[in-house]
Amino acid sequence: MRWHYKQKEIPAFADSAYHPVIETLFRDRGIKTKEERELFLVPDYDRDTHDPFLFSQMERVVERFAKAKEHGERVGIFGDFDADGVTSSVVMREALDDLGIENVVYIPEKIAEGHGLHTNAVEYFKDEEVSLVVTLDCGMMNHVEIEYANTLGMEVIVIDHHHVPEVLPEAYAIINPKILDETYPFRELCGAGTTFKVVEALYQRLKPESSEQLKWLLDVVATGTVADVMPLIGENRVLVKYGLMVLGKNRRPGFQAMIETGKLPFDERTPPTARDIGFQIAPRINAASRMAHGMLAHDLLTSKTLESARPLAVELEKHNIARRKISTTTAEQVKAKALAEFADKKFIFAVAEEYPYGIVGLIAGRIANELRKPCAVLTKGATESKGSFRSIPEFNVIESLEQCADILVKYGGHAAAAGMTIKNEHLDTFYERFNALAVEKLALVDTEPKLTLDMPLSFEHLTPALYRDLSRFAPFGEGNPEPVFGLEEVIVDDVRFVGAGEKHLKLRLKSKMGGKVLDAIAFNLGAKFGEIKIGEKVKIAFTLDENTWNGSTTLQLKVVDIETGG
């Protein structure tokens, strides 16, 4: 990858209370005033979360749930099958159980039913004597299914955060922060976050004495937020920061069993990070729907005891291991196709019978991220193909899908990720039209893979004080990436393989000027940079970390990339 620095040198700042590196990061992230900096560095739950009744239809929603409680009605919870949908259903189910509102949960089977409310679920709810249906992390595109529910005497509340169509479904009420004239001030909540705001409102009216206890739900809210790659700014930053605290306390038996079974390296003393959610927890939750059924993850997270959670966690871990194996093989196939057939194109479109539908979104995300182009991976059936899109920041995939709606069976999603079903006879036409949109919108965008670094540093910058200041920027993720720095003209003082199969590299680095020596770890880069020699001059792209060994804590560079040859 080509390296690109946001700042080629660190500017000087007069009369600043912060290190120049921190000042530069503030400026690049648009954090300007003293008040904005304090809000960013010290998120406060009570101060920085919004009143749920700022949603324009929240009062109507709460009144309907109150009616259901008063009359002993049964509520049908329909949650999407991915990590955001599953965590949304966990939040809603645990809240309704505690509020004394009878409920039943339906999570669709990914391959047979796909995204969104399905007529199977509507009929299931009718058979279960449900009178109120709530869709979580879906529903905006389910006009037909919601009308069908209405004809069967059920009312539907949509709680979603996805793309808002020009014509809204005929639901009893809709809670979606993305609705154009919505009065809620933060628009980037995920499905679990939006569901949590509804639950907050319910407790304020129906059980105010227990409102404080809702913070114990933030472990699953944070998981849904990170899993759905939502920007970790504004209210999301608060929900994830506090959710990580709850996750670190590990009171939920389902997470306890998952951590135990997966041998995940965190606990209350070493709390998880947003990255741990993204790379360890969310993939396991998603493995349920990709390899089996989303209800497995739902049942695990709602387990009341460690004894009941453990067998579910063991089953989920087996699916996750299988998911990793098949994902690696399929990703290699799709990448080879992308490099061979789409190297000079702006849009990668891979369609084949052998691509497992359960993992196409995961593969599309890997390819889009690695090759820096919007990518679609579809599983081809006898008459229809269905799959997922993942995009880059400069290209809104759902807007372009909307312009191709006349040849699609169904579609839905948001700017960065979407899904669709299409008749096979329209595949060629679709590619031509969609690629033309990509060419037009990305005409001035450099889609060559590149690594963006914040700024170059010197050895003198790298101190424990700088690390402590950088740590206050966490949680890191979409919208608030972990700072990546560069060290140039670095001498390799020592290098060795660590980990099974020479997977990782451990380096000791020194400045060409001599003096300070720093340790570095290059995870998963052993094969790529295993030929580096002691005494060689290199450039290092890295994030700053600490390493504790035998009771001693020292700075450590986590290597992102290496440029050899000086």
XYZ file of C-alpha atoms in Angstrom:
566
model
C 0.000 0.000 0.000
C 1.071 3.566 -0.664
C 1.500 5.644 2.469
C -0.267 8.967 2.784
C 0.347 11.377 5.665
C -2.456 13.687 6.786
C 0.270 15.940 8.190
C 3.840 15.723 6.922
C 5.123 17.508 9.992
C 3.806 18.438 13.404
C 2.727 22.108 13.513
C 3.749 24.364 16.388
C 0.967 25.466 18.730
C 1.337 28.477 20.979
C 0.030 28.439 24.578
C -1.456 24.951 24.362
C -2.086 22.719 27.348
C -1.661 19.645 25.135
C 1.287 17.970 23.436
C 1.673 19.104 19.779
C 0.790 15.565 18.619
C -2.497 15.725 20.529
C -3.218 19.234 19.238
C -2.680 18.031 15.682
C -5.068 15.120 16.190
C -7.690 17.469 17.641
C -7.413 19.746 14.622
C -7.566 16.916 12.075
C -10.704 15.522 13.749
C -12.488 18.857 13.909
C -12.349 19.105 17.711
C -11.773 22.824 18.057
C -12.891 24.449 21.279
C -11.901 23.722 24.863
C -15.459 22.542 25.558
C -15.429 20.166 22.568
C -12.128 18.710 23.747
C -13.405 18.057 27.235
C -16.581 16.454 25.891
C -14.467 14.229 23.658
C -11.831 13.236 26.200
C -14.205 12.716 29.129
C -17.555 11.368 27.847
C -20.252 11.544 30.513
C -23.348 9.357 30.309
C -25.834 11.733 31.935
C -24.522 14.799 30.145
C -23.893 13.366 26.674
C -26.891 11.102 25.992
C -30.138 12.547 24.656
C -33.695 12.390 25.954
C -35.383 9.508 24.072
C -38.601 11.512 23.872
C -36.868 13.806 21.376
C -37.839 11.174 18.800
C -40.961 12.577 17.175
C -43.040 9.380 17.581
C -41.625 8.123 20.878
C -44.659 9.227 22.897
C -46.916 7.238 20.578
C -44.651 4.190 20.896
C -44.591 4.296 24.701
C -48.369 4.689 24.896
C -48.803 1.622 22.681
C -46.495 -0.509 24.843
C -48.265 0.764 27.967
C -51.560 -0.349 26.462
C -50.064 -3.777 25.721
C -48.945 -4.081 29.347
C -52.306 -2.932 30.723
C -54.353 -5.345 28.607
C -51.984 -8.320 28.796
C -51.212 -8.270 25.084
C -48.416 -10.341 23.602
C -45.636 -8.508 21.717
C -43.787 -10.105 18.794
C -40.110 -9.120 18.638
C -38.647 -9.468 15.156
C -34.876 -8.910 15.157
C -32.600 -9.111 12.136
C -30.131 -12.025 12.115
C -26.830 -10.118 12.222
C -25.019 -8.919 15.357
C -26.877 -5.599 15.421
C -30.256 -7.282 15.007
C -29.481 -9.972 17.577
C -28.282 -7.455 20.170
C -31.358 -5.321 19.454
C -33.608 -8.296 20.168
C -31.708 -9.042 23.398
C -32.171 -5.445 24.602
C -35.887 -5.461 23.793
C -36.611 -8.933 25.151
C -34.845 -8.386 28.481
C -36.570 -5.020 28.914
C -40.061 -6.351 28.147
C -39.506 -9.344 30.413
C -38.577 -7.019 33.257
C -41.504 -4.710 32.532
C -43.918 -7.628 32.677
C -44.909 -7.463 28.997
C -45.347 -10.919 27.503
C -43.307 -11.392 24.336
C -42.044 -13.871 21.795
C -38.902 -13.510 19.642
C -38.459 -14.378 15.968
C -35.099 -14.093 14.222
C -35.166 -15.102 10.546
C -33.061 -17.853 9.036
C -30.545 -16.006 6.861
C -30.472 -18.225 3.783
C -34.147 -19.168 3.556
C -35.720 -15.872 4.642
C -33.090 -13.159 4.208
C -33.110 -9.671 5.677
C -36.202 -7.933 6.925
C -39.668 -8.876 8.092
C -40.945 -12.028 6.387
C -44.453 -13.380 5.891
C -43.366 -16.536 7.758
C -42.746 -14.397 10.831
C -46.029 -12.511 10.432
C -47.957 -15.785 10.327
C -45.939 -17.163 13.253
C -46.826 -14.106 15.326
C -50.495 -14.491 14.398
C -50.422 -18.123 15.526
C -48.783 -17.003 18.798
C -51.668 -14.556 19.389
C -49.445 -11.507 19.036
C -51.245 -8.189 18.633
C -48.229 -5.856 18.481
C -45.121 -6.539 16.370
C -41.887 -4.592 16.759
C -39.223 -4.878 14.052
C -35.650 -4.241 15.176
C -32.786 -3.218 12.878
C -35.121 -3.681 9.907
C -38.587 -2.853 8.643
C -38.115 0.300 6.563
C -38.391 -1.634 3.300
C -41.076 -4.102 4.428
C -44.160 -2.361 3.069
C -45.862 -5.544 1.863
C -45.205 -7.562 5.025
C -46.366 -4.736 7.314
C -49.564 -4.329 5.302
C -50.093 -8.077 5.614
C -49.673 -7.875 9.398
C -52.197 -5.038 9.468
C -54.747 -7.133 7.592
C -54.312 -9.873 10.211
C -55.164 -7.437 12.993
C -51.627 -6.770 14.225
C -50.051 -3.344 14.628
C -46.380 -2.875 13.757
C -43.782 -0.542 15.273
C -40.611 -0.186 13.196
C -37.368 0.484 15.089
C -34.625 0.804 12.511
C -31.688 2.920 11.389
C -31.407 1.926 7.753
C -32.139 3.773 4.526
C -35.440 5.650 4.500
C -37.480 5.073 1.321
C -39.484 7.864 -0.304
C -42.710 6.144 0.780
C -42.745 4.954 4.386
C -44.356 1.635 5.349
C -47.833 1.766 6.907
C -46.608 1.095 10.425
C -48.281 2.183 13.669
C -45.098 4.158 14.450
C -41.518 4.424 13.181
C -38.429 5.194 15.250
C -35.503 5.808 12.900
C -32.902 8.563 13.462
C -32.296 8.750 9.702
C -35.790 10.006 8.820
C -35.188 13.366 7.167
C -37.398 15.486 9.424
C -36.753 13.441 12.587
C -36.301 15.682 15.642
C -33.835 13.431 17.463
C -30.448 15.231 17.414
C -28.114 12.251 16.753
C -28.561 10.416 13.465
C -25.901 7.681 13.710
C -27.424 5.217 16.165
C -27.393 1.568 15.099
C -30.335 -0.790 15.541
C -29.306 -1.745 19.083
C -28.714 1.900 19.996
C -32.100 2.947 18.627
C -33.775 0.047 20.444
C -32.044 1.128 23.657
C -33.520 4.634 23.340
C -37.004 3.082 23.073
C -36.302 0.987 26.161
C -35.091 4.095 28.018
C -38.388 5.809 27.221
C -40.386 2.772 28.335
C -38.625 2.695 31.690
C -39.020 6.432 32.251
C -42.808 5.969 32.016
C -43.438 2.407 33.167
C -40.669 1.676 35.683
C -38.706 4.879 36.468
C -37.235 3.458 39.690
C -35.214 0.960 37.608
C -33.972 3.333 34.902
C -30.414 3.366 36.261
C -30.227 -0.416 35.893
C -30.509 -0.053 32.121
C -26.778 0.652 31.935
C -26.226 -3.087 32.394
C -27.652 -3.504 28.878
C -24.871 -1.394 27.391
C -22.594 -4.409 26.865
C -24.908 -5.640 24.104
C -25.622 -2.091 22.847
C -21.880 -1.462 22.461
C -21.502 -4.796 20.686
C -24.218 -3.947 18.163
C -22.785 -0.457 17.597
C -19.240 -1.649 16.885
C -20.391 -4.698 14.912
C -22.432 -2.498 12.580
C -19.417 -0.203 12.051
C -21.179 2.902 13.302
C -19.136 6.088 13.813
C -17.846 6.262 17.389
C -18.671 9.909 17.829
C -21.364 11.777 19.733
C -23.807 9.551 21.594
C -22.289 6.378 20.149
C -18.986 7.239 21.811
C -20.710 7.382 25.188
C -22.721 4.185 24.684
C -19.626 2.247 23.610
C -17.350 3.673 26.322
C -19.781 2.705 29.075
C -20.661 -0.538 27.318
C -17.007 -1.581 27.391
C -16.982 -0.943 31.141
C -20.006 -3.226 31.550
C -18.457 -5.843 29.273
C -15.270 -5.725 31.353
C -17.256 -6.466 34.511
C -18.539 -9.547 32.690
C -21.842 -10.041 34.530
C -23.667 -11.537 31.529
C -23.362 -15.351 31.552
C -23.450 -15.496 27.750
C -20.417 -13.254 27.397
C -18.682 -15.071 30.259
C -19.108 -18.373 28.439
C -18.043 -16.893 25.095
C -14.867 -15.442 26.616
C -14.115 -18.670 28.466
C -14.729 -20.948 25.468
C -12.910 -18.732 22.974
C -10.010 -18.096 25.394
C -10.395 -14.382 24.759
C -7.656 -12.356 26.492
C -9.612 -9.859 28.552
C -11.268 -9.478 31.918
C -12.009 -6.698 34.422
C -8.296 -6.018 34.921
C -7.655 -6.051 31.174
C -10.972 -4.746 29.834
C -11.899 -5.264 26.188
C -11.569 -2.521 23.603
C -13.841 -1.645 20.706
C -11.361 -3.514 18.524
C -11.905 -6.626 20.655
C -15.631 -6.357 19.960
C -14.993 -5.903 16.247
C -12.503 -8.746 15.835
C -13.400 -11.207 18.604
C -16.969 -10.839 19.876
C -18.981 -9.629 16.860
C -17.610 -12.315 14.487
C -18.691 -14.996 16.943
C -22.214 -13.556 17.174
C -22.405 -13.284 13.397
C -21.136 -16.853 13.012
C -24.486 -18.043 14.363
C -26.523 -16.779 11.394
C -23.738 -17.351 8.868
C -23.253 -21.014 9.747
C -26.432 -22.026 11.639
C -29.173 -19.711 12.985
C -29.152 -16.308 14.669
C -31.286 -17.621 17.542
C -28.204 -19.465 18.814
C -26.478 -16.139 19.544
C -29.682 -14.655 20.943
C -30.176 -17.588 23.306
C -26.549 -17.415 24.422
C -26.719 -13.695 25.261
C -30.001 -14.089 27.149
C -28.843 -17.132 29.158
C -29.476 -16.656 32.867
C -26.755 -18.977 34.155
C -23.214 -19.908 33.175
C -24.241 -23.582 33.157
C -26.922 -22.991 30.511
C -24.663 -20.652 28.517
C -21.623 -22.929 28.232
C -23.013 -25.536 25.783
C -24.352 -22.737 23.570
C -20.940 -21.023 23.625
C -19.227 -24.294 22.692
C -21.592 -24.766 19.757
C -21.076 -21.160 18.653
C -17.281 -21.521 18.861
C -17.419 -24.549 16.560
C -19.392 -22.526 14.024
C -16.926 -19.658 14.337
C -13.950 -21.927 13.627
C -15.738 -23.331 10.567
C -16.635 -19.784 9.487
C -12.983 -18.721 9.634
C -11.858 -21.623 7.458
C -14.463 -21.152 4.751
C -14.048 -17.369 4.833
C -10.311 -17.641 4.136
C -10.853 -19.930 1.145
C -13.682 -17.851 -0.330
C -11.864 -14.547 0.203
C -8.891 -15.883 -1.757
C -11.198 -16.904 -4.623
C -12.968 -13.534 -4.738
C -9.733 -11.562 -4.469
C -8.212 -13.516 -7.358
C -11.314 -12.773 -9.430
C -11.218 -9.101 -8.455
C -7.552 -8.716 -9.456
C -8.024 -10.621 -12.719
C -11.313 -9.136 -13.949
C -11.823 -5.827 -12.144
C -8.336 -4.371 -11.745
C -9.184 -1.429 -14.033
C -12.800 -1.075 -12.855
C -14.285 1.072 -10.096
C -16.707 -1.625 -8.893
C -16.024 -5.293 -8.063
C -18.917 -7.661 -8.815
C -18.373 -11.326 -7.928
C -21.226 -13.783 -8.534
C -20.892 -17.568 -8.240
C -22.842 -20.605 -7.090
C -20.035 -21.716 -4.769
C -19.955 -18.562 -2.614
C -21.666 -19.485 0.694
C -24.468 -16.995 1.230
C -23.839 -16.857 4.963
C -20.455 -15.163 4.545
C -20.814 -13.025 1.401
C -21.087 -9.789 3.415
C -17.942 -10.625 5.334
C -16.045 -11.340 2.100
C -17.311 -8.191 0.387
C -16.116 -6.167 3.367
C -12.641 -7.685 3.263
C -12.237 -7.075 -0.462
C -13.631 -3.522 -0.370
C -11.290 -2.655 2.486
C -8.211 -4.283 0.975
C -8.666 -3.115 -2.639
C -10.423 0.161 -1.743
C -13.337 -0.256 -4.145
C -17.046 -0.879 -3.601
C -17.606 -4.619 -3.817
C -20.592 -6.934 -4.177
C -20.439 -10.673 -3.579
C -23.539 -12.655 -4.584
C -24.537 -16.291 -4.307
C -26.044 -17.447 -7.592
C -29.139 -19.628 -7.385
C -31.200 -21.337 -10.068
C -33.202 -18.217 -10.991
C -32.080 -15.530 -8.532
C -28.870 -14.283 -6.989
C -28.607 -12.630 -3.598
C -25.773 -11.164 -1.615
C -24.135 -8.185 -0.001
C -22.418 -4.922 -0.857
C -19.700 -3.155 1.079
C -18.412 0.257 0.104
C -15.782 2.917 0.694
C -16.493 6.324 2.293
C -16.659 8.133 -1.044
C -19.456 5.971 -2.492
C -22.997 5.656 -1.079
C -24.031 2.162 -2.076
C -27.706 2.377 -1.074
C -28.312 5.509 -3.174
C -26.906 3.735 -6.227
C -28.961 0.615 -5.538
C -32.043 2.795 -5.368
C -31.319 3.974 -8.931
C -31.372 0.328 -10.045
C -34.499 -0.603 -8.075
C -36.577 -1.368 -11.189
C -34.509 -4.506 -11.918
C -34.141 -5.713 -8.308
C -36.371 -8.151 -6.451
C -35.550 -6.434 -3.160
C -32.795 -4.426 -1.538
C -31.970 -2.498 1.625
C -29.173 -1.183 3.788
C -27.275 2.049 4.239
C -24.394 4.020 2.733
C -21.591 1.619 3.609
C -23.350 -1.756 3.492
C -26.383 -3.188 1.741
C -27.946 -6.351 0.414
C -30.014 -7.259 -2.615
C -31.815 -10.047 -4.459
C -31.913 -9.977 -8.276
C -33.176 -12.200 -11.082
C -30.247 -13.840 -12.885
C -31.469 -12.516 -16.215
C -30.781 -8.981 -14.980
C -27.238 -9.535 -13.669
C -25.405 -8.172 -16.723
C -27.699 -5.158 -17.003
C -27.299 -4.446 -13.310
C -23.522 -4.558 -13.466
C -23.390 -2.151 -16.396
C -25.719 0.329 -14.708
C -24.202 0.111 -11.245
C -20.635 0.274 -12.534
C -21.525 3.346 -14.589
C -22.742 5.023 -11.387
C -19.507 4.054 -9.645
C -17.420 5.414 -12.521
C -19.341 8.691 -12.407
C -19.212 9.159 -8.647
C -15.624 7.971 -8.217
C -14.204 9.730 -11.272
C -12.035 12.031 -9.160
C -11.430 9.558 -6.332
C -8.154 7.673 -6.089
C -9.194 4.071 -5.442
C -5.668 2.693 -5.284
C -5.101 0.971 -1.902
C -3.334 3.292 0.486
C -2.494 3.521 4.159
C -3.371 6.823 5.795
C -1.042 7.892 8.590
C -1.717 10.830 10.890
C 1.841 12.203 11.002
C 5.509 11.201 11.230
C 7.046 11.077 14.698
C 10.570 10.870 16.050
C 11.824 8.595 18.814
C 11.780 11.584 21.181
C 8.001 11.931 20.803
C 7.368 8.388 22.017
C 6.878 8.642 25.767
C 4.526 7.107 28.354
C 2.887 10.533 28.703
C 2.004 10.592 24.996
C 0.562 7.071 25.247
C -1.619 8.090 28.208
C -2.934 11.113 26.298
C -3.636 9.000 23.198
C -5.503 6.448 25.324
C -8.042 9.125 26.190
C -9.048 9.207 22.496
C -10.490 5.687 22.843
C -12.817 3.989 22.069
C -11.432 3.774 18.555
C -13.364 2.677 15.506
C -15.317 4.044 12.564
C -15.365 7.861 12.692
C -12.640 7.896 15.347
C -9.790 5.720 14.057
C -6.833 4.854 16.242
C -3.971 7.237 15.337
C -1.385 5.706 13.017
C 2.099 7.242 12.995
C 5.260 6.836 10.980
C 8.881 6.401 12.017
C 11.390 6.916 9.227
C 15.062 5.978 8.940
C 14.769 3.329 11.624
C 17.440 0.673 12.152
C 16.408 -2.902 12.933
C 18.433 -3.767 16.031
C 16.902 -7.238 16.420
C 14.196 -9.315 14.745
C 12.723 -12.752 15.427
C 9.624 -14.795 14.747
C 7.077 -15.349 17.515
C 3.858 -17.327 17.585
C 2.979 -20.622 15.986
C 4.144 -21.065 12.412
C 6.304 -17.918 12.343
C 3.119 -15.869 12.149
C 4.296 -12.727 13.952
C 7.484 -10.679 14.160
C 9.083 -9.206 17.262
C 11.468 -6.330 16.520
C 13.767 -4.025 18.421
C 14.174 -0.683 16.698
C 16.605 2.179 17.119
C 17.099 5.582 15.568
C 19.883 5.979 13.057
C 21.099 8.721 15.436
C 21.520 6.103 18.164
C 20.185 6.424 21.696
C 16.603 5.295 22.358
C 15.588 1.715 21.541
C 11.936 0.585 21.271
C 10.241 -2.786 21.022
C 7.727 -3.475 18.269
C 5.348 -6.316 17.485
C 4.134 -7.057 13.946
C 1.075 -9.290 14.237
C 0.319 -11.483 11.200
C 3.170 -9.917 9.210
C 5.717 -12.721 9.614
C 5.172 -14.074 6.101
C 5.262 -10.621 4.510
C 8.342 -9.229 6.239
C 10.165 -12.347 7.410
C 13.218 -11.500 5.288
C 14.039 -8.318 7.221
C 17.623 -8.418 8.507
C 19.308 -6.989 11.582
C 20.955 -3.690 10.675
C 18.492 -2.983 7.852
C 17.061 0.544 7.535
C 13.248 0.630 7.342
C 10.189 2.844 7.749
C 7.555 1.762 10.253
C 3.825 2.589 10.304
C 2.474 1.878 13.772
C 0.040 2.525 16.579
C 1.329 3.155 20.098
C 0.735 0.543 22.769
C 2.078 -0.776 26.069
C 3.351 -4.245 26.885
C 3.410 -5.708 30.381
C 5.786 -8.586 31.068
C 6.894 -9.947 34.420
C 5.343 -6.990 36.192
C 7.127 -4.397 34.053
C 5.250 -2.153 31.612
C 7.014 -0.580 28.630
C 6.028 1.213 25.452
C 5.563 -0.976 22.405
C 4.880 -0.159 18.773
C 2.164 -2.213 17.077
C 3.336 -2.391 13.480
C 0.748 -1.712 10.787
C 3.106 -1.757 7.788
C 6.810 -1.691 6.964
C 8.633 -0.093 4.049
C 12.002 -1.687 3.434
C 14.983 -0.406 1.525
C 15.452 2.779 3.584
